Coordinates of C-alpha atoms in Angstrom, one line a residue:
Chain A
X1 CA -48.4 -33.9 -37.2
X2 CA -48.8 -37.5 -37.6
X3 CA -51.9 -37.5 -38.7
X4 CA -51.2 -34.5 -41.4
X5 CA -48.3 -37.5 -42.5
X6 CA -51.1 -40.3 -42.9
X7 CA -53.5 -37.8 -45.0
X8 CA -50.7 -37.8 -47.4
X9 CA -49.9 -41.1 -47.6
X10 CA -53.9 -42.3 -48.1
X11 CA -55.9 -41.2 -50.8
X12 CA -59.2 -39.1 -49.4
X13 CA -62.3 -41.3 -50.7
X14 CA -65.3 -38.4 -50.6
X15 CA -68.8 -40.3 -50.7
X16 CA -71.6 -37.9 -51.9
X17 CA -74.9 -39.1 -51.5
X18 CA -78.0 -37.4 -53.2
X19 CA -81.6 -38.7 -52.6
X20 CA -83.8 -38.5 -55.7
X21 CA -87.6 -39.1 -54.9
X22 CA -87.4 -42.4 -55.5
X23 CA -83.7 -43.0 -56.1
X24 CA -80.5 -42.3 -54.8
X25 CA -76.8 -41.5 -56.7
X26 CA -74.0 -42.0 -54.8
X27 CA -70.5 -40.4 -56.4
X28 CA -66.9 -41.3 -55.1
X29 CA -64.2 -39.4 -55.7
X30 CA -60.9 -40.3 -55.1
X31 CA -58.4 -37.6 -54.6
X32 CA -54.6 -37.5 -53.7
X33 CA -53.3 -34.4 -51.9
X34 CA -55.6 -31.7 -53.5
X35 CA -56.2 -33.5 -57.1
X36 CA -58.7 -35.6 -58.1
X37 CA -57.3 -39.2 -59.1
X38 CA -61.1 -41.0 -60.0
X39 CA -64.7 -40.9 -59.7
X40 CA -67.0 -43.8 -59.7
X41 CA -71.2 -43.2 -59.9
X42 CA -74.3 -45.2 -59.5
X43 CA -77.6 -45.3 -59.2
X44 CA -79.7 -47.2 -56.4
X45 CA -83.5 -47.7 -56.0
X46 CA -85.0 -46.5 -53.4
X47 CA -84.1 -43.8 -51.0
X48 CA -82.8 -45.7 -47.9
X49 CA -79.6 -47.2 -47.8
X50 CA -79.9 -50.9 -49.0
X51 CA -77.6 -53.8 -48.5
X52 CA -76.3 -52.8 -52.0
X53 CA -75.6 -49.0 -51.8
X54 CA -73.7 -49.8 -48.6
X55 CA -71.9 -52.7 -50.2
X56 CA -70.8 -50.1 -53.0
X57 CA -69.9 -47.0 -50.8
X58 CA -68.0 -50.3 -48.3
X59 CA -66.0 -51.0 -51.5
X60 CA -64.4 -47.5 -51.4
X61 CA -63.9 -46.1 -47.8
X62 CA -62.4 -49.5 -46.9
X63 CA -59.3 -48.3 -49.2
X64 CA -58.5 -45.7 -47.0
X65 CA -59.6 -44.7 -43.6
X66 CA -60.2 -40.8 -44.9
X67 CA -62.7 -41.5 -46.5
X68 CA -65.8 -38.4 -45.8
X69 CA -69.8 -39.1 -46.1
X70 CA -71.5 -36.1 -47.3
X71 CA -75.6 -36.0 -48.2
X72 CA -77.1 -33.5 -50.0
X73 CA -80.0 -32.5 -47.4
X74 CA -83.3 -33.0 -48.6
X75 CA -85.4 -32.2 -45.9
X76 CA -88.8 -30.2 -46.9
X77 CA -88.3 -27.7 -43.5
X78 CA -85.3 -26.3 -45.2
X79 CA -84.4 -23.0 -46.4
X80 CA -82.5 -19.4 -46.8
X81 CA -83.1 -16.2 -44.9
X82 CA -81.3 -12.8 -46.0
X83 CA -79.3 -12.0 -42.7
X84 CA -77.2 -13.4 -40.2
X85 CA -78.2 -11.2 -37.4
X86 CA -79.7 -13.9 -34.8
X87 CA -82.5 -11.5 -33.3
X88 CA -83.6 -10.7 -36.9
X89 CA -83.8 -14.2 -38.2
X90 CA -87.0 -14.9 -36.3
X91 CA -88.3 -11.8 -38.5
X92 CA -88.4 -14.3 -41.2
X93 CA -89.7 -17.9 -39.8
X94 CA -89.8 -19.7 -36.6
X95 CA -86.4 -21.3 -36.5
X96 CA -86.4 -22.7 -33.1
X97 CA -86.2 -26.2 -34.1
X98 CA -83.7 -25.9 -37.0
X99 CA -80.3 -25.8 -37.5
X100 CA -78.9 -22.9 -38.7
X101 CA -75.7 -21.4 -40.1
X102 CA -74.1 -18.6 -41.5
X103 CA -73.0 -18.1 -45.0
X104 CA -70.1 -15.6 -45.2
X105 CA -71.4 -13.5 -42.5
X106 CA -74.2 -12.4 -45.7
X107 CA -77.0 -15.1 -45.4
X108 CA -78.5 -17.6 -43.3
X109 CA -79.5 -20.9 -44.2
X110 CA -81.1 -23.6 -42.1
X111 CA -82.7 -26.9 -41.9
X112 CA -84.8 -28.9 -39.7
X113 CA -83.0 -30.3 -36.4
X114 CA -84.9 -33.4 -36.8
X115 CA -84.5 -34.3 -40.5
X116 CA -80.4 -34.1 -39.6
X117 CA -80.9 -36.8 -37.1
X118 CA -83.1 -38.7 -39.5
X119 CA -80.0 -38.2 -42.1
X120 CA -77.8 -39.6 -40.1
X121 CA -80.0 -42.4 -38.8
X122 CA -80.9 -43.3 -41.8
X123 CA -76.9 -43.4 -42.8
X124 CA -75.4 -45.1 -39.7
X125 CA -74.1 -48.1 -40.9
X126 CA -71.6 -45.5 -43.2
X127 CA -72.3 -42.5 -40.8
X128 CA -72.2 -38.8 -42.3
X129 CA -69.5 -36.3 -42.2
X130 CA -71.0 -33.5 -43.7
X131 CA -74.4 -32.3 -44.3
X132 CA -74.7 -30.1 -47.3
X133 CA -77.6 -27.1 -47.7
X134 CA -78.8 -26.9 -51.6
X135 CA -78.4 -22.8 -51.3
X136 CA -75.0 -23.9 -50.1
X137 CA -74.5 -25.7 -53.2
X138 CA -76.1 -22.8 -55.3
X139 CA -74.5 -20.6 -54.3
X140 CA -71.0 -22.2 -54.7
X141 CA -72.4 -23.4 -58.7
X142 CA -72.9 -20.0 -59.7
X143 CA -70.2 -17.9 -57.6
X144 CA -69.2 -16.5 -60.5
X145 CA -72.7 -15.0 -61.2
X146 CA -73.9 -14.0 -57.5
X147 CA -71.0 -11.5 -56.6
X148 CA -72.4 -9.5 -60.0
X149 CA -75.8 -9.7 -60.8
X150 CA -79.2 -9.6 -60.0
X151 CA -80.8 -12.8 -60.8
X152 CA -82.6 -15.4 -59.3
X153 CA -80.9 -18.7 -58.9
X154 CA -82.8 -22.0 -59.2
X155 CA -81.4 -25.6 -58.3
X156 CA -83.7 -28.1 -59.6
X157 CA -83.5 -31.7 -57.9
X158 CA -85.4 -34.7 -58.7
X159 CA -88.6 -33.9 -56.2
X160 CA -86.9 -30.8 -55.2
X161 CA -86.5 -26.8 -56.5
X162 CA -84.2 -24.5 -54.5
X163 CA -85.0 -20.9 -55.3
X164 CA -83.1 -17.8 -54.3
X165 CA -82.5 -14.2 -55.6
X166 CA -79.3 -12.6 -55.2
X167 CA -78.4 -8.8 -55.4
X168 CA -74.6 -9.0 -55.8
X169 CA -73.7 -11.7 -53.2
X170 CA -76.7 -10.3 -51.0
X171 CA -79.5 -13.1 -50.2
X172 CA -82.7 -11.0 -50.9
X173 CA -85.0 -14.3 -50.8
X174 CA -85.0 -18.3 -50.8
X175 CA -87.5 -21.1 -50.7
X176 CA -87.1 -24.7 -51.3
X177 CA -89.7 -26.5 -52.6
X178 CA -90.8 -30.4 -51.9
X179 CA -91.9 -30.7 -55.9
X180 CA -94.3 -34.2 -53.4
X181 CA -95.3 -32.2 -50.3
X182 CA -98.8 -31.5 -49.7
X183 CA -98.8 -28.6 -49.7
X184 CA -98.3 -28.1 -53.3
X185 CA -101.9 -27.7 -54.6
X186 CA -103.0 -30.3 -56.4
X187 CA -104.4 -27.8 -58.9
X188 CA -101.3 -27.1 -60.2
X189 CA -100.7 -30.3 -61.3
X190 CA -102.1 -30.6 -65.2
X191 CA -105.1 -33.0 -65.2
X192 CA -104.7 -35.2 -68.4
X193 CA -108.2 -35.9 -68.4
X194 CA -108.9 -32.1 -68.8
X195 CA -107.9 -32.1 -72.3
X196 CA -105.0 -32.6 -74.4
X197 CA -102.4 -29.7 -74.6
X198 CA -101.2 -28.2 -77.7
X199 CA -98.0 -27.9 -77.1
X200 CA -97.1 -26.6 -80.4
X201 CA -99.3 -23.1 -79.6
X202 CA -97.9 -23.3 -76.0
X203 CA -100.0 -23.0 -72.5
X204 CA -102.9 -20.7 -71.9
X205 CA -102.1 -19.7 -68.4
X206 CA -105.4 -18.3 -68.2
X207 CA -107.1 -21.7 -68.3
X208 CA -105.2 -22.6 -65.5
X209 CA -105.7 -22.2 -62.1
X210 CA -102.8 -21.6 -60.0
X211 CA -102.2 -21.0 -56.0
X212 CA -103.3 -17.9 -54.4
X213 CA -106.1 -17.8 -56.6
X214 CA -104.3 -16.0 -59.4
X215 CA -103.3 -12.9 -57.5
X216 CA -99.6 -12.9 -59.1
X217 CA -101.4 -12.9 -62.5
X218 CA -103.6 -9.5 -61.8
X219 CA -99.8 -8.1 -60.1
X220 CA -98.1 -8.9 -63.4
X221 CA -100.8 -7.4 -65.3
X222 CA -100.7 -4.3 -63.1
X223 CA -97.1 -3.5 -64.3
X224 CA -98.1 -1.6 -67.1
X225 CA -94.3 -1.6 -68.5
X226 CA -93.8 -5.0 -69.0
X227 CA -96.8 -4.3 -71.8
X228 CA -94.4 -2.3 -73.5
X229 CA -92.6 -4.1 -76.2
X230 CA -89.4 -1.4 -75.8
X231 CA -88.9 -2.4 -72.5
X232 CA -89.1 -6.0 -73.3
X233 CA -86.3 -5.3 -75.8
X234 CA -84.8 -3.4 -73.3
X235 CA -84.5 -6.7 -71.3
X236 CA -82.9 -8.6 -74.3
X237 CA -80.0 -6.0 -74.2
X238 CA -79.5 -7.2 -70.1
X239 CA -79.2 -10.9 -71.5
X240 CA -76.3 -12.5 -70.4
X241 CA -74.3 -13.4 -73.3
X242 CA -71.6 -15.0 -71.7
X243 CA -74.1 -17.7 -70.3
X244 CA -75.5 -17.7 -73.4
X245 CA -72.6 -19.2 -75.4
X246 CA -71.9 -21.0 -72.5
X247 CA -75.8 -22.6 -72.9
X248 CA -75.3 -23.0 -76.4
X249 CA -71.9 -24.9 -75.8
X250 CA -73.1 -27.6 -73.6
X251 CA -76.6 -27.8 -76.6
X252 CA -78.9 -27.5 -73.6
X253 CA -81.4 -25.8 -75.6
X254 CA -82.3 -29.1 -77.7
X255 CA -85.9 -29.6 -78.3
X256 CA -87.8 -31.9 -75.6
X257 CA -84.5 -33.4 -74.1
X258 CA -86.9 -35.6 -71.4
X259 CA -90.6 -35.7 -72.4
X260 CA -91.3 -37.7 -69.8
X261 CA -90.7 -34.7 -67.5
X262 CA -92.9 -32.4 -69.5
X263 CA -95.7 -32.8 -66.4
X264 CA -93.1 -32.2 -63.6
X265 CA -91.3 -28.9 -65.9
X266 CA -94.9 -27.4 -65.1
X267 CA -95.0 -28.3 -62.1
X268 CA -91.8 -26.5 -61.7
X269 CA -92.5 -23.4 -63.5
X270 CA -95.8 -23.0 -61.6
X271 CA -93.6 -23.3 -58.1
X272 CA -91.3 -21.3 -59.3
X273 CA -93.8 -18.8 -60.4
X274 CA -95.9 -19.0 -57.4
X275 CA -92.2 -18.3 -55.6
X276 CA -91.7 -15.0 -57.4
X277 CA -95.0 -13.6 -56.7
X278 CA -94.3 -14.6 -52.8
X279 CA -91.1 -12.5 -53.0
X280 CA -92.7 -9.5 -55.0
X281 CA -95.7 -9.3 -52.4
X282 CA -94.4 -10.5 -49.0
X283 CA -93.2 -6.9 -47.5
X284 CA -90.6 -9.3 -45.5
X285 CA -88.5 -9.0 -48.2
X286 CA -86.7 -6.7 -49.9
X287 CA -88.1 -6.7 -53.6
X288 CA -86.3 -6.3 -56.5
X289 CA -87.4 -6.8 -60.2
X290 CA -85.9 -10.1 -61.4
X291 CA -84.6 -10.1 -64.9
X292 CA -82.4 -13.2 -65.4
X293 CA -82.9 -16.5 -64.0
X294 CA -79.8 -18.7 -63.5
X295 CA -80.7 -22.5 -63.6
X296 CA -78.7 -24.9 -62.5
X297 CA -80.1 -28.2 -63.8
X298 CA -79.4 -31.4 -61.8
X299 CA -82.5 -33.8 -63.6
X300 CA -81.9 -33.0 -67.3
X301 CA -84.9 -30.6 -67.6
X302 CA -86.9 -30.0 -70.8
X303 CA -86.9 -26.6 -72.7
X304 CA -90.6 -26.4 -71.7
X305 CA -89.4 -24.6 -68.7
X306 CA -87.5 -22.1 -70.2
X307 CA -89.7 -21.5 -72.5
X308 CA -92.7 -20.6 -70.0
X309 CA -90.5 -18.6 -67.8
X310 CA -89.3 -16.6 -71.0
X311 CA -93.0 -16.1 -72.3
X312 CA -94.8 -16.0 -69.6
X313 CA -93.1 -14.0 -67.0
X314 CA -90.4 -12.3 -69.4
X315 CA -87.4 -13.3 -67.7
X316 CA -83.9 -14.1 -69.8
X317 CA -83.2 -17.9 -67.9
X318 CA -79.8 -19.4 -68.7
X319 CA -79.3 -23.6 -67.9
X320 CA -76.3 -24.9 -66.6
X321 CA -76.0 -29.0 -66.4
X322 CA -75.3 -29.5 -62.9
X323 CA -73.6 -33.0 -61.6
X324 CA -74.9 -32.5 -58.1
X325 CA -72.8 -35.4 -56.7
X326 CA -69.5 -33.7 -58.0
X327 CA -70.7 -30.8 -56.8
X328 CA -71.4 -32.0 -53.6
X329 CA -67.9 -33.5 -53.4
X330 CA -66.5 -29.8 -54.4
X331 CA -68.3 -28.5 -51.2
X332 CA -66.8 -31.8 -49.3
X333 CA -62.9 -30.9 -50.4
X334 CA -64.0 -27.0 -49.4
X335 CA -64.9 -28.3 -46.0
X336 CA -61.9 -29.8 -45.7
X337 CA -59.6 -26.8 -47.1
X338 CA -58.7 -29.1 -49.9
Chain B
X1 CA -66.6 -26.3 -41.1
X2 CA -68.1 -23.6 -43.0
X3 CA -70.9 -25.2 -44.8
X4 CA -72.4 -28.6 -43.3
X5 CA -74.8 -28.7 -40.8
X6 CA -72.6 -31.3 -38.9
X7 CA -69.0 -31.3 -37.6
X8 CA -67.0 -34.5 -39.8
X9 CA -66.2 -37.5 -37.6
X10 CA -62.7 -38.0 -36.3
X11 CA -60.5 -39.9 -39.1
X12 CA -57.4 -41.9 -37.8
X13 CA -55.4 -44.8 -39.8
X14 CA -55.8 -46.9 -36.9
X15 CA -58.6 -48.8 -36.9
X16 CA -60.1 -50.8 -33.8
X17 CA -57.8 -54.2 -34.4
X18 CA -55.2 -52.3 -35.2
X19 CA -55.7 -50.6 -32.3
X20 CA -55.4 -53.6 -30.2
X21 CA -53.0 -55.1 -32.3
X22 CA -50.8 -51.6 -31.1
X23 CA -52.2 -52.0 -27.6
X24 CA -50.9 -55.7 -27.0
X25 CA -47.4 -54.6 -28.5
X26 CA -47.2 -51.7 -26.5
X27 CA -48.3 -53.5 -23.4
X28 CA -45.4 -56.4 -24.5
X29 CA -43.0 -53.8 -24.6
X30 CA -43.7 -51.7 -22.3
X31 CA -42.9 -55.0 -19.7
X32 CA -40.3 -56.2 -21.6
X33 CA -38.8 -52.0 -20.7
X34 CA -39.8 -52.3 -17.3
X35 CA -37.8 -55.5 -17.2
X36 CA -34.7 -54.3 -18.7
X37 CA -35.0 -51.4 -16.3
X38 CA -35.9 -53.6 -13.4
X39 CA -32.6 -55.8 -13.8
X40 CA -30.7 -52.6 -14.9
X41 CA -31.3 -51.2 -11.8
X42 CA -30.4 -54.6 -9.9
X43 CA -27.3 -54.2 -12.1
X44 CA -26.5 -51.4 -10.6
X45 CA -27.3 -52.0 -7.1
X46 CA -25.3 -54.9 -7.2
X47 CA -22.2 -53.3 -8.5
X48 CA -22.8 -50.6 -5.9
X49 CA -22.8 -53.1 -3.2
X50 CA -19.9 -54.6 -4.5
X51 CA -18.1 -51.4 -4.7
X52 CA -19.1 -50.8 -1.3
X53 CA -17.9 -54.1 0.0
X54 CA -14.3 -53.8 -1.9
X55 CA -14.2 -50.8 0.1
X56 CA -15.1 -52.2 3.3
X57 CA -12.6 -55.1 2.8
X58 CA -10.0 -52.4 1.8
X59 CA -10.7 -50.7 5.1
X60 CA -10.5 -53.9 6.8
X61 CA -7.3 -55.0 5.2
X62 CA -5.6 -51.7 6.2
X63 CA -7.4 -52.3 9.6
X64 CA -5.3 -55.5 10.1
X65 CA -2.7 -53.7 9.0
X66 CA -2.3 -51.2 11.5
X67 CA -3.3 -53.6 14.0
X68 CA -0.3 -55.6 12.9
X69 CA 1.5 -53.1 13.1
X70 CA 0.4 -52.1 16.5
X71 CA 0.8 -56.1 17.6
X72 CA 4.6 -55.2 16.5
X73 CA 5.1 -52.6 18.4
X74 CA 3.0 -54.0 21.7
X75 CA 5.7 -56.9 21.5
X76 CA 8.6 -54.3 21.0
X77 CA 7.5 -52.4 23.8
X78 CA 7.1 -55.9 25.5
X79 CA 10.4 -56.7 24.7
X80 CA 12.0 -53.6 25.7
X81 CA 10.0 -54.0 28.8
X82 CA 11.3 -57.0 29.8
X83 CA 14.9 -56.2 28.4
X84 CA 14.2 -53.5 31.0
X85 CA 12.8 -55.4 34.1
X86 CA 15.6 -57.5 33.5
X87 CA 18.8 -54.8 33.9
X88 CA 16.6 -53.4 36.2
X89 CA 16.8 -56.8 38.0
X90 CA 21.0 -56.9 37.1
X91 CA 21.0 -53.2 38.0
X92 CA 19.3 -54.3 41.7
X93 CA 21.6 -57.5 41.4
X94 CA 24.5 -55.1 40.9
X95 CA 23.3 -53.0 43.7
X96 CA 23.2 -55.3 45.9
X97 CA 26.2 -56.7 45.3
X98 CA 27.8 -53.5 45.3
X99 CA 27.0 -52.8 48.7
X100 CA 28.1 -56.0 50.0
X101 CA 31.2 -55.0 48.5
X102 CA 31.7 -51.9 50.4
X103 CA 33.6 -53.5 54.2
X104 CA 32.1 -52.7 56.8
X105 CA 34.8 -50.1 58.2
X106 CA 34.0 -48.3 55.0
X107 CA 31.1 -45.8 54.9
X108 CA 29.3 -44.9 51.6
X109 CA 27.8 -41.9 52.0
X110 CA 26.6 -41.2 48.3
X111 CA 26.4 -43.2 45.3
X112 CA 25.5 -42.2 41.8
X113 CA 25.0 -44.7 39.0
X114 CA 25.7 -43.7 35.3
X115 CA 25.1 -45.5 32.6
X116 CA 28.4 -46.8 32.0
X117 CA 29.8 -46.1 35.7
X118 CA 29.7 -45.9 39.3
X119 CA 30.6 -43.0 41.7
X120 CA 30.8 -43.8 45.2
X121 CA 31.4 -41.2 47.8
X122 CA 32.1 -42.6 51.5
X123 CA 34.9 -42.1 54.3
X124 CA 37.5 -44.8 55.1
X125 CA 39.8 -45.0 58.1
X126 CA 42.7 -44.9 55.6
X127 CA 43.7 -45.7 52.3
X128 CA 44.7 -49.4 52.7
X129 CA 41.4 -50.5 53.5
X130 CA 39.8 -48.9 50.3
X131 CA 42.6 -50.1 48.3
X132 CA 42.2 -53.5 49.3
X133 CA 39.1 -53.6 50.4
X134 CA 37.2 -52.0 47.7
X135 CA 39.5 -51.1 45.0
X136 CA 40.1 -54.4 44.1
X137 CA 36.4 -55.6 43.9
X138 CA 35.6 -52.7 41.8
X139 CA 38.4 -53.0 39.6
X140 CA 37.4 -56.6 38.6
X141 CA 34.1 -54.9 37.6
X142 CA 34.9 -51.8 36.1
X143 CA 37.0 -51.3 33.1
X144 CA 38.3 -47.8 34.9
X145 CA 38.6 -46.8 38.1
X146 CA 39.6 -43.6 39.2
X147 CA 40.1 -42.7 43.1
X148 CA 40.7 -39.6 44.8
X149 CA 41.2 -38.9 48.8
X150 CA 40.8 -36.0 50.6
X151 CA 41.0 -35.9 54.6
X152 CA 38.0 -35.4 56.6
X153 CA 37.9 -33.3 60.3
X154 CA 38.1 -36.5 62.1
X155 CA 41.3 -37.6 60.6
X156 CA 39.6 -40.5 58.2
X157 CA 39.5 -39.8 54.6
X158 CA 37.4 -39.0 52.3
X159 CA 37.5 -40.5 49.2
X160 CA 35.5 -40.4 45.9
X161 CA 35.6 -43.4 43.3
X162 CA 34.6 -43.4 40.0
X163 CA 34.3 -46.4 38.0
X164 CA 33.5 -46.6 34.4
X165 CA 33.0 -49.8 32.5
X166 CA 33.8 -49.3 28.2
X167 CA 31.7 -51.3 26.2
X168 CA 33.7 -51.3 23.1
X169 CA 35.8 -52.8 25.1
X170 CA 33.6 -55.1 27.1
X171 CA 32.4 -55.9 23.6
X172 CA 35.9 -57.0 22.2
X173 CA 36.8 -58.6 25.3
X174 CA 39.5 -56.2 26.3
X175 CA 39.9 -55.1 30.0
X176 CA 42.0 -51.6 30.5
X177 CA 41.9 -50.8 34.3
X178 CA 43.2 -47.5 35.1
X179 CA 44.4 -46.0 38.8

């Protein structure tokens, strides 16, 4: 009772924390019952929390003492499986040393035990109040796609891609995808010394060798329809024009919006692609043909990317800008019935 | 929590020096309550004892009052007792006297003493000896004096006086004497 009085009195401080590979943007937003009254954002170097990030979030949860610390988690042993039953999720992975939870009694996403205790190691002179999954987040950006379509859904992070394919609110598959990790092959990295790209004629894909050996290549080239230039017009009559506008609204289709990122877009496409073959082969899973691709972009990707995923592997993608530290605070006032 | 891994922290407005801050009142006033309830209750007892000590005194004081009283009464009853030994005395005085009035040739055989009077029964030889013998004593005494005489077998009389002494009149001084 008294405590519900104090919450009104103080302003809530939510301090969202998203590590970048070699960054980290912290986002404050101050709110007063259930609106929001300010934001403040910045940009630190390095991914640890330095005298100066701590000084900044210090600045803020000193003004009130409801103030809520929430990290995006970025652990690599992360990830999504499509039920909630406990005796089935072992069907998927071995989750015996993760942390898992349900998502509207639907889907199941998890993350390592020990990376949570490295998050809040790493963030005790703040602590942490909540611990956010990206599918969380993904799913909660594009609600108003999931409950209707079938699409897959990709959150792209600095060093990170979240991938998942939803069949009207149902999970069907997810991956997240450490852009640094080993395991990524190192061939699918573009070798400048192997020649300069024309990147007016676009990518030979054949030139390029991929993981698995190219397998998803000879699966793609087994679907004798997608030869069939009715059916690919048959795709362009499921585009979503709705997200189209949308797309064209916010002008995300201008021409090589960050250059720099040109490597790391391939990088991505080839993950992502690499992803979609897993889902259509792995007999774990219940495949579905995936037609749109939802993107929500949190690193200001190029067009390159959408481009290859619409030539390549004839999929309609939409972009949606993504502030992933406003949307992490979103998931923060959720938390707290705000 | 329906999303995060982890349960938030526990937020409260009081932070740890306010906490003590809250602490060292509390502590202050919590003595400061004890204290006030500590000579409240002393308060009380006191006027409870001095309730109780009004009452005792009140119970003493009506003590002394009925002993008073009873003193009173010891020394009426004293009085009376000695207004009593004395007419006992007079009344043996009297006695005595009466019966060295009676001559010797006059025999009492009963006497009765009222409270006012004297009746004397006896036999006399005749009535000149009681007449002068001991009429005339006990009319000096008694304010009345009746006599009556009635002959007994061996030719002496018997006689009956009865002698009455009025205190109105003994009170105003007056003598009435009546054969």
């Amino acid at each position: 009772m008294l405590s519900k009085f104090f919450e009104t009195i103080y302003q809530k401080v939510f301090v969202n924390i998203v590590v970048k590979s070699t960054s980290t943007d912290v986002y404050i937003e101050l709110c007063s019952q259930n609106d929001v009254v300010d934001n403040f954002e910045s940009n630190f170097n390095g991914v640890k929390m330095s005298e100066e990030m701590l000084g900044f979030i210090k600045s803020y949860i000193s003004e009130s003492p409801f103030f809520f610390i929430s990290v995006l988690d970025m652990s690599a042993s992360q990830g999504a499986l499509p039920t909630c039953e406990k005796n089935r999720l072992s069907y998927y992975c071995d989750i015996s040393a993760s942390e898992y939870k349900c998502y509207n009694e639907k889907w199941t996403y998890y993350t390592s035990k020990t990376d949570l205790y490295e998050v809040e190691r790493r963030y005790k002179d703040t602590g942490v109040d909540f611990i956010f999954s990206p599918f969380t987040l993904l799913a909660n950006f594009f609600k108003d796609k999931i409950d209707s379509n079938l699409a897959m859904y990709i959150l792209i992070q600095d060093g990170f891609v979240s991938l998942s394919v939803f069949d009207n609110s149902e999970l069907l598959f997810a991956e997240h995808l450490d852009m640094e990790s080993p395991h990524v092959n190192d061939d699918l990295l573009m070798d400048d010394s192997s020649g300069e790209l024309d990147l007016e004629d676009g990518i030979d894909l054949e030139d390029i060798d991929v993981v698995d050996s190219g397998e998803p290549y000879d699966d793609f080239s087994d679907i004798e329809d997608l030869d069939s230039l009715e059916e690919i017009d048959e795709f362009s009559d499921n585009k979503d024009v709705e997200e189209e506008f949308y797309h064209e609204e916010e002008g995300l289709s201008k021409e090589d919006e960050n250059p720099d990122g040109f490597n790391e877009d391939y990088q991505r496409f080839s993950l992502i692609q690499s992803s979609i073959n897993h889902f259509y082969k792995d007999e774990k899973y219940q495949s579905q043909f995936i037609e749109n691709v939802y993107i929500a972009d949190g690193v200001g990707i190029s067009s390159e990317l959408k481009r290859y995923l619409e030539e390549e592997m004839f999929l309609s993608v939409y972009v949606r800008h993504v502030e992933l530290g406003a949307e992490v605070a979103e998931l923060a006032r959720m938390e707290m019935g705000a | 929590m329906k999303y995060s891994y982890i349960t938030p922290r526990r937020k409260s407005v009081l932070t740890k020096e306010i906490q003590l801050l809250l602490t060292f009142f509390t502590i202050t006033i919590l003595m400061l309550f004890v204290t006030y309830f500590f000579l409240l209750i002393k308060d009380y007892t006191y006027v409870d004892d001095m309730n109780d000590i009004a009452i005792s005194r009140s119970d003493l004081e009506k003590d002394i009052q009925t002993m008073k009283a009873q003193i009173t009464f010891i020394e009426k009853e004293n009085l009376i007792a000695q207004k009593i030994y004395t007419k006992n005395i007079v009344l043996k005085d009297s006695i005595t006297n009466l019966f060295d009035l009676v001559p010797q040739r006059i025999t009492l055989s009963e006497a009765k003493l009222l409270e006012n009077g004297l009746i004397l029964y006896g036999i006399t030889p005749n009535k000149d000896i009681y007449n002068f013998m001991l009429q005339a004593p006990l009319r000096s005494i008694f304010h009345r004096t009746y006599s009556s005489f009635y002959p007994a077998q061996n030719g002496w009389l018997r006689f009956v006086s009865t002698n009455y002494i009025d205190e109105e009149l003994s009170l105003s001084g007056e003598v009435y004497n009546e054969d």
